[in-house]
Structure formats: C-alpha cells, structure tokens
PDB file of C-alpha atoms in Angstrom:
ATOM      1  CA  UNK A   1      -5.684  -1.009 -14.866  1.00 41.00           C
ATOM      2  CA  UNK A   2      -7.526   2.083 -16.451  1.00 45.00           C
ATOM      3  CA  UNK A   3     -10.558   2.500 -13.907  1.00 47.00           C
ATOM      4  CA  UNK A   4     -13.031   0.121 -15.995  1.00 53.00           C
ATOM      5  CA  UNK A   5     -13.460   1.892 -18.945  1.00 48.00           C
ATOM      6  CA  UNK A   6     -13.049   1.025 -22.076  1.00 48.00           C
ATOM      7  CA  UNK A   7     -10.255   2.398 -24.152  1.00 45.00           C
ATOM      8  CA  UNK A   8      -8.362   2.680 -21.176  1.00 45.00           C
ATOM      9  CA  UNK A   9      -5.844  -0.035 -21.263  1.00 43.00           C
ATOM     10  CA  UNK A  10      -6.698  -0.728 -24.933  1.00 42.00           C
ATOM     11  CA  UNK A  11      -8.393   0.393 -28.105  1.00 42.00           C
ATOM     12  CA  UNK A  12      -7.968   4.148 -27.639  1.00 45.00           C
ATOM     13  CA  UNK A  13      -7.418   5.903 -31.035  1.00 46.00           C
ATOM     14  CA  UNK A  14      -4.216   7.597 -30.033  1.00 48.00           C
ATOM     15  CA  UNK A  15      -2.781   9.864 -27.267  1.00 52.00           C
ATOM     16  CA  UNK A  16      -5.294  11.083 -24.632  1.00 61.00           C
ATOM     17  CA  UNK A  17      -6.263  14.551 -24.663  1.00 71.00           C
ATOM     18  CA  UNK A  18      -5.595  17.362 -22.310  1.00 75.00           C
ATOM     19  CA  UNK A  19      -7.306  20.351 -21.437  1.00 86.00           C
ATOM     20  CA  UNK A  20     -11.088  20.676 -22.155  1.00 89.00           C
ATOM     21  CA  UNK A  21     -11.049  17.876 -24.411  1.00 89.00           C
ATOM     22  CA  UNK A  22      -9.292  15.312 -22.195  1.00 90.00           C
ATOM     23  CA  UNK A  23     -12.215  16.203 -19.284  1.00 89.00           C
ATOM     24  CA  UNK A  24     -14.891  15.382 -21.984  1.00 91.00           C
ATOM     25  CA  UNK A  25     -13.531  12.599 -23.312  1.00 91.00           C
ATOM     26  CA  UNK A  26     -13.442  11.037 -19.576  1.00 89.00           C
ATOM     27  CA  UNK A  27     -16.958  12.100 -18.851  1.00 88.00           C
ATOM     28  CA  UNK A  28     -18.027  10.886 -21.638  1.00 88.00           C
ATOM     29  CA  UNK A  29     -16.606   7.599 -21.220  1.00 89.00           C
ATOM     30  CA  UNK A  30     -17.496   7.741 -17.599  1.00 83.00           C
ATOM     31  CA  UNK A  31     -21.354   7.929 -18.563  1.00 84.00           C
ATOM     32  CA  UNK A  32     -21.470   5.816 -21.739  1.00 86.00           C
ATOM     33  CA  UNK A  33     -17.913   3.003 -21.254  1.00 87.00           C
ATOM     34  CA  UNK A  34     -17.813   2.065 -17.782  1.00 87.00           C
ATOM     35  CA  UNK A  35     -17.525  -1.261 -17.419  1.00 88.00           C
ATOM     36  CA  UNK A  36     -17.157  -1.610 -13.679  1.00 89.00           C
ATOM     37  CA  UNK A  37     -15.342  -5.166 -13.258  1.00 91.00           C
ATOM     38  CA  UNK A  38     -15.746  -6.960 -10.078  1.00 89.00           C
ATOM     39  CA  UNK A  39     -12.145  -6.412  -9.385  1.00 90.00           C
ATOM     40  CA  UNK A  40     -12.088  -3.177  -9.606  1.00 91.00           C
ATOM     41  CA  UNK A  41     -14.887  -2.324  -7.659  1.00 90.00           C
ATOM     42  CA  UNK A  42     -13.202  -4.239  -4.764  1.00 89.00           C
ATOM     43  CA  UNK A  43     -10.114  -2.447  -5.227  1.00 92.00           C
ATOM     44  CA  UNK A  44     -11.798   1.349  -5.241  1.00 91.00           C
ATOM     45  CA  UNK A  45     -14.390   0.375  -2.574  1.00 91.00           C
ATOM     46  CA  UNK A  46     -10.976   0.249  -0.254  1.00 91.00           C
ATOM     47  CA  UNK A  47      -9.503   3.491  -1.625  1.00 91.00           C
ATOM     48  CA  UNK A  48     -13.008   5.006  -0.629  1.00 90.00           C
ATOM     49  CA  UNK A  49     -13.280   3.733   2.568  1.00 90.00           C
ATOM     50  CA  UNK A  50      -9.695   5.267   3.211  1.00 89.00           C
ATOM     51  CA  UNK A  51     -10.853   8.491   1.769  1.00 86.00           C
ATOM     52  CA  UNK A  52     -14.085   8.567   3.965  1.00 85.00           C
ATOM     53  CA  UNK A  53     -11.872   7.726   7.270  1.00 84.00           C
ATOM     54  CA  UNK A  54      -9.505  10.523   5.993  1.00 81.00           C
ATOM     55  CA  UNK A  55     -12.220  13.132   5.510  1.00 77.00           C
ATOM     56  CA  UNK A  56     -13.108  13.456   9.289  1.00 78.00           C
ATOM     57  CA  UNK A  57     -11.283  16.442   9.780  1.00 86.00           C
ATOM     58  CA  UNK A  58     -12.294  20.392  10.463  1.00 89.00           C
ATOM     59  CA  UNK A  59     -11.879  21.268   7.295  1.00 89.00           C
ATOM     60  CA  UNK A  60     -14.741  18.678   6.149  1.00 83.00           C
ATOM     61  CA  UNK A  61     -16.817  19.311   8.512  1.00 85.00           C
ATOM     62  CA  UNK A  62     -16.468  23.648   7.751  1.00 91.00           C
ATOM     63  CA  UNK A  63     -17.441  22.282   4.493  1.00 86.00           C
ATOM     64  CA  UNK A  64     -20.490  20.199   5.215  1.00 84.00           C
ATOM     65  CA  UNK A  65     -21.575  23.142   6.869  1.00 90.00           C
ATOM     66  CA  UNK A  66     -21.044  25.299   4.038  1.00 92.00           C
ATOM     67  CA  UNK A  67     -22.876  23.239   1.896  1.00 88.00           C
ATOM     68  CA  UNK A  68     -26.013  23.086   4.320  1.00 90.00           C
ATOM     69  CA  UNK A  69     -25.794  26.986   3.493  1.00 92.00           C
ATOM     70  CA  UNK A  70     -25.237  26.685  -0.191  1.00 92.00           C
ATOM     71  CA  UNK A  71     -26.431  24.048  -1.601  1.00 88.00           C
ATOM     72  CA  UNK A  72     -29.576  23.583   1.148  1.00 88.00           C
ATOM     73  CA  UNK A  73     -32.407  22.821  -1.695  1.00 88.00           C
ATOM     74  CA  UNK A  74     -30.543  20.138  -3.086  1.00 86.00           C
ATOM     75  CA  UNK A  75     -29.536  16.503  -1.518  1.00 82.00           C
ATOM     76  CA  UNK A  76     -25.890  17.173  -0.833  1.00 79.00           C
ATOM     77  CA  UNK A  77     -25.924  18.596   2.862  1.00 81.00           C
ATOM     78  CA  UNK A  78     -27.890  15.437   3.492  1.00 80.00           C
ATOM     79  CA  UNK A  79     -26.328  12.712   1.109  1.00 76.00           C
ATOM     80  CA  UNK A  80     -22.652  13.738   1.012  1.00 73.00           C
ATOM     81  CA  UNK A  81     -21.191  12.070  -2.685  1.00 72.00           C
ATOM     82  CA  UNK A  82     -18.619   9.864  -0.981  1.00 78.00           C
ATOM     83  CA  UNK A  83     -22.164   7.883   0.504  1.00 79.00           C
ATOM     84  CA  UNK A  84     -21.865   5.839   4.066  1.00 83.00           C
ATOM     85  CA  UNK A  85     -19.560   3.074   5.079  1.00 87.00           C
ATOM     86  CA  UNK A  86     -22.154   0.649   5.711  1.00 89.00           C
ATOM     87  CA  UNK A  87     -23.422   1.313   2.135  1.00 87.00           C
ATOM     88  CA  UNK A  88     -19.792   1.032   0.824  1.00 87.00           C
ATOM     89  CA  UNK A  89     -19.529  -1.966   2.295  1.00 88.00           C
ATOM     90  CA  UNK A  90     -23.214  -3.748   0.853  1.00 90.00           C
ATOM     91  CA  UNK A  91     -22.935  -2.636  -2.890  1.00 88.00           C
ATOM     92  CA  UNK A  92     -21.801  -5.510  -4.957  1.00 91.00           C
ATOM     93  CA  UNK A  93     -20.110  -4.878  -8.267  1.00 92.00           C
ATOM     94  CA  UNK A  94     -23.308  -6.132 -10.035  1.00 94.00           C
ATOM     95  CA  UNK A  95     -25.466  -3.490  -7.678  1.00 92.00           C
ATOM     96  CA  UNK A  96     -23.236  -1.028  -8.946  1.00 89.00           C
ATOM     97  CA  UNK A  97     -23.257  -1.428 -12.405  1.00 91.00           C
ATOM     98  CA  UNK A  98     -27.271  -1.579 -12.037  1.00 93.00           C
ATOM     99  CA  UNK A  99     -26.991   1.603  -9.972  1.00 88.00           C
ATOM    100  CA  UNK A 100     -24.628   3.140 -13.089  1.00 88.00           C
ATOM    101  CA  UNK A 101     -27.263   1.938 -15.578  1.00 88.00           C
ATOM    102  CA  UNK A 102     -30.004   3.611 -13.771  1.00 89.00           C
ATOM    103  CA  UNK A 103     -28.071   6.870 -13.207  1.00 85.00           C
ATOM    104  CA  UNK A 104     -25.405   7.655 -15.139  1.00 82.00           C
ATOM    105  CA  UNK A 105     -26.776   9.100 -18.386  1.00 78.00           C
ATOM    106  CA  UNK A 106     -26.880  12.698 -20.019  1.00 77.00           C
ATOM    107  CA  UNK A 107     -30.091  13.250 -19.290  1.00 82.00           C
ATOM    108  CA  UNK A 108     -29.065  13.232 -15.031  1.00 81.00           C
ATOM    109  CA  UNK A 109     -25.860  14.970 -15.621  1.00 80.00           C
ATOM    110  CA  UNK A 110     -24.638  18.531 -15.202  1.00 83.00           C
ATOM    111  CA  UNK A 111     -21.411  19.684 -16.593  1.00 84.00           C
ATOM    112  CA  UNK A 112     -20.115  22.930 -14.668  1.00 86.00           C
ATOM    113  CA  UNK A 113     -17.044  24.395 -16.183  1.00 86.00           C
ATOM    114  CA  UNK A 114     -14.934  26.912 -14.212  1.00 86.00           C
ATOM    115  CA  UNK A 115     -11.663  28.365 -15.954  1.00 86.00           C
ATOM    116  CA  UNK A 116     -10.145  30.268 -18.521  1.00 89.00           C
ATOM    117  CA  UNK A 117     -11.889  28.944 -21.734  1.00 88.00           C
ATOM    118  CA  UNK A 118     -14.122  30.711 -24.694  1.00 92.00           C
ATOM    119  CA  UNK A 119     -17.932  29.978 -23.389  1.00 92.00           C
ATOM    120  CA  UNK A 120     -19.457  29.301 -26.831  1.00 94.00           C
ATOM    121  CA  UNK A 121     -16.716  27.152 -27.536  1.00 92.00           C
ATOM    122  CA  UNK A 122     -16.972  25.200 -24.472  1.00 93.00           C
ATOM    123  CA  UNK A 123     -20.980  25.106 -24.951  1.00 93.00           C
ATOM    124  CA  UNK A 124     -20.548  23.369 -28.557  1.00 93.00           C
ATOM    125  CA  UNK A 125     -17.404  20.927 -27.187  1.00 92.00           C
ATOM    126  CA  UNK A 126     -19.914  19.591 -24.747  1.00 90.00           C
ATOM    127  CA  UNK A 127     -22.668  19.612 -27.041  1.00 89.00           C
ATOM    128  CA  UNK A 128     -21.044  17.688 -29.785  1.00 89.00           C
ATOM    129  CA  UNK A 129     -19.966  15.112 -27.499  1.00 86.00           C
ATOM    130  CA  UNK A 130     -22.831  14.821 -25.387  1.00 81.00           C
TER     131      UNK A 130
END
C-alpha cells in the first residue's frame, strides 16, 4: 500500500526524491492526491489508536504541558493532533475524506522548515510547488 495517495503504488514519474524535495513532493500530494480508501482508513485508525495508548507516558504529558506554555493562543494545548479515541473510533472513511476536503488545502497550511538549507531557496521550492 502507499498511504492513499496517488502515485504511490503507481504512476510516479520515476524515483522519489530525498531531501527538501522528497518532503514537498509528499506534502504536496498529501494536500492535493489523497485518496483515503476505506481500507486504509481502517487500517491507520488501528495504528492510531496504538499510538494514542502508547503516548500516555511522562514524557507526553511534560510535553502537553509545554505546549500549554508555548503554543497557549493556538488550539493545540486543547486539541492535541492525534484527536480522542471516541472520535477515532466515529469517523468513517467517507467523514474523513469530507473532513480532508474541507481542510486540507494551501490556503490552511503552514510549512515550517528547520535545518541546514539556503532560505531563499527553500522559500521558492515551496513556492513553486505550492
């Protein structure tokens, strides 16, 4: 499987990139190629479930705390990503890709880049493919 997207299993043109380049090209299919099969979304829904029962340890809960402190004008220290299990549990495949239409565009996203890479280049790679 290649995480509903298209191009993942088939139709990519060539290798995928690394670096910068590979990031974009999977945001950019994340926000424009997902195709979210019903499948799938049963299959993740139980890797996220395992990864919210996993997360109950110190360490996530030093970091909720620190982002009640950092992040405490935005909806994070109050909606956490991963969302809650009973939520997990309601959203159908076809709620999701409604949620995905209604969310997941350019206009709602924010690309942060940390590392070791030449700003204006970065700034125009992002740019050009968003």
């Amino acid at each position: 499987g290649g995480g509903g997207c298209r191009g993942a299993d088939e139709g990519r043109a060539g290798p995928a990139r690394s670096g910068l380049e590979g990031a974009l090209e999977l945001l950019h299919e994340m926000t424009f190629r997902a195709l979210l099969p019903g499948g799938s979304v049963a299959t993740e829904r139980l890797v996220v479930l395992a990864e919210l029962r996993d997360d109950n340890t110190i360490d996530s809960r030093i970091a909720q705390c620190y982002y009640k402190q950092v992040f405490n004008e935005s909806r994070i220290p109050r909606r956490f990503p991963i969302g809650r299990e009973d939520h997990l549990f309601l959203m159908t495949a076809d709620d999701l890709r409604a949620f995905y239409r209604q969310h997941y565009h350019p206009a709602k996203m924010r690309v942060f880049l940390v590392g070791d890479v030449d700003p204006a280049a970065a700034a125009a790679a992002i740019e050009a493919r968003f």
